Short mmCIF file of C-alpha atoms in Angstrom, two decimals:
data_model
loop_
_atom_site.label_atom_id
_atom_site.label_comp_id
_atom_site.label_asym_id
_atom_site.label_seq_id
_atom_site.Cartn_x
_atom_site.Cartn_y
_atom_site.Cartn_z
CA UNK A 1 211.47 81.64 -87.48
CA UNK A 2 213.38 79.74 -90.11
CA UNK A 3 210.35 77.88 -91.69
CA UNK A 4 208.93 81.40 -92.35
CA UNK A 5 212.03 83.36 -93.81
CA UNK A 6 211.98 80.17 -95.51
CA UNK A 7 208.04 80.81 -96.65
CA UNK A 8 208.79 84.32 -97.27
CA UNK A 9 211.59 83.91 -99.51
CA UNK A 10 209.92 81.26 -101.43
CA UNK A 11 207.45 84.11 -102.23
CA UNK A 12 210.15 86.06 -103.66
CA UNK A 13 211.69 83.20 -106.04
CA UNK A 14 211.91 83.82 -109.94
CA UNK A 15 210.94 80.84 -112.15
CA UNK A 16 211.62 80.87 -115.89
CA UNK A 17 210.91 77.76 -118.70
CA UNK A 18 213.69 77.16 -120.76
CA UNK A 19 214.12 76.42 -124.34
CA UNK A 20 214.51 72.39 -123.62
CA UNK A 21 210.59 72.95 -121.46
CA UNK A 22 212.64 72.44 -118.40
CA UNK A 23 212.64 75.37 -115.27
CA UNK A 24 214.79 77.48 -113.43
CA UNK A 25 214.30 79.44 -110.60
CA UNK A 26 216.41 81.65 -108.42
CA UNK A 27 215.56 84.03 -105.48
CA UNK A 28 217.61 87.22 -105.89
CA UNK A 29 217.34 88.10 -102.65
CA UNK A 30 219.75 85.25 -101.96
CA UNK A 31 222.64 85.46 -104.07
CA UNK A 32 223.70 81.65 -105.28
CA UNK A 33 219.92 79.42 -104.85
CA UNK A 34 219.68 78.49 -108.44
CA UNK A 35 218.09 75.40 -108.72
CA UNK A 36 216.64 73.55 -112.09
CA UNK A 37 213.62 70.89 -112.87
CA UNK A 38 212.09 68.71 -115.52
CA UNK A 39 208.73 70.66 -114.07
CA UNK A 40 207.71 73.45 -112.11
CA UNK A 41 207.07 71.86 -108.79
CA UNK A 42 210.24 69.81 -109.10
CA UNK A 43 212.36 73.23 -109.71
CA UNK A 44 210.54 74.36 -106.52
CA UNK A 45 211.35 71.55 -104.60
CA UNK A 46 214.82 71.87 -105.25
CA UNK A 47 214.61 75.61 -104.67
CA UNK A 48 213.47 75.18 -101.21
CA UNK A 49 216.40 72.70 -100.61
CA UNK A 50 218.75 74.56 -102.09
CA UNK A 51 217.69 77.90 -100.05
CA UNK A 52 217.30 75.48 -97.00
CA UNK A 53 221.23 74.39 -97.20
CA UNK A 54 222.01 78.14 -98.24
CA UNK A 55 220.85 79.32 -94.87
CA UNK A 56 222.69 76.33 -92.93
CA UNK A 57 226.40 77.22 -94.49
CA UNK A 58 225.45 80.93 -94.43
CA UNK A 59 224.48 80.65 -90.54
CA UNK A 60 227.56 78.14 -89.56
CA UNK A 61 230.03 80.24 -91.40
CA UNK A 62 228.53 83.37 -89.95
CA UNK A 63 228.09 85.19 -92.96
CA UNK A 64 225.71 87.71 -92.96
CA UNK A 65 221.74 86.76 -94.64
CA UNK A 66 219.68 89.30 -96.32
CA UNK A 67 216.83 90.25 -94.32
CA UNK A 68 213.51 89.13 -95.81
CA UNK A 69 210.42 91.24 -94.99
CA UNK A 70 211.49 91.83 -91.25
CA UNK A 71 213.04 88.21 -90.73
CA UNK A 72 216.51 88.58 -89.64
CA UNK A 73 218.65 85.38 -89.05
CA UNK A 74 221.33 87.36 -88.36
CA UNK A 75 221.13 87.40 -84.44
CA UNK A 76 223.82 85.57 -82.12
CA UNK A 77 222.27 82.41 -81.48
CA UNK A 78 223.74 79.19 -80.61
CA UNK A 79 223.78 76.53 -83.18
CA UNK A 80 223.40 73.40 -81.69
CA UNK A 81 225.38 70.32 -83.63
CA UNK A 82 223.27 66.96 -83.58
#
């Protein structure tokens, strides 16, 4: 269920080129993944991992995700520590 809120909210992300022909990109939906690249793919990349350790302190802290097209994180599950 993660690697598809994951997918889904990918979908949503923003990308813009900057002045300097580097990228941002953000996904609104998510308040704080802001991530930046010397290309496209690399601003996605970081993107993903930024969103990725979003949803990691968001879930551990227990704060409350946005739901993303009928993906909802925000059920009481055990998180297992490894």
């Amino acid at each position: 269920m993660i690697s598809e809120y994951i997918e889904k909210a990918m979908e949503k992300a923003f990308y813009d080129k900057l002045e300097d022909g580097t990228y941002s990109g953000e996904i609104s939906e998510c308040p704080g993944t802001l991530a930046f690249g010397k290309t496209l793919y690399e601003c996605q990349r970081e993107l993903k991992s930024t969103l990725e350790g979003w949803i990691v302190i968001g879930l551990r802290h227990g704060h409350e995700l946005p739901v993303i097209e009928n993906l909802d994180l925000n059920t009481k599950q055990e998180i297992v520590n490894e």
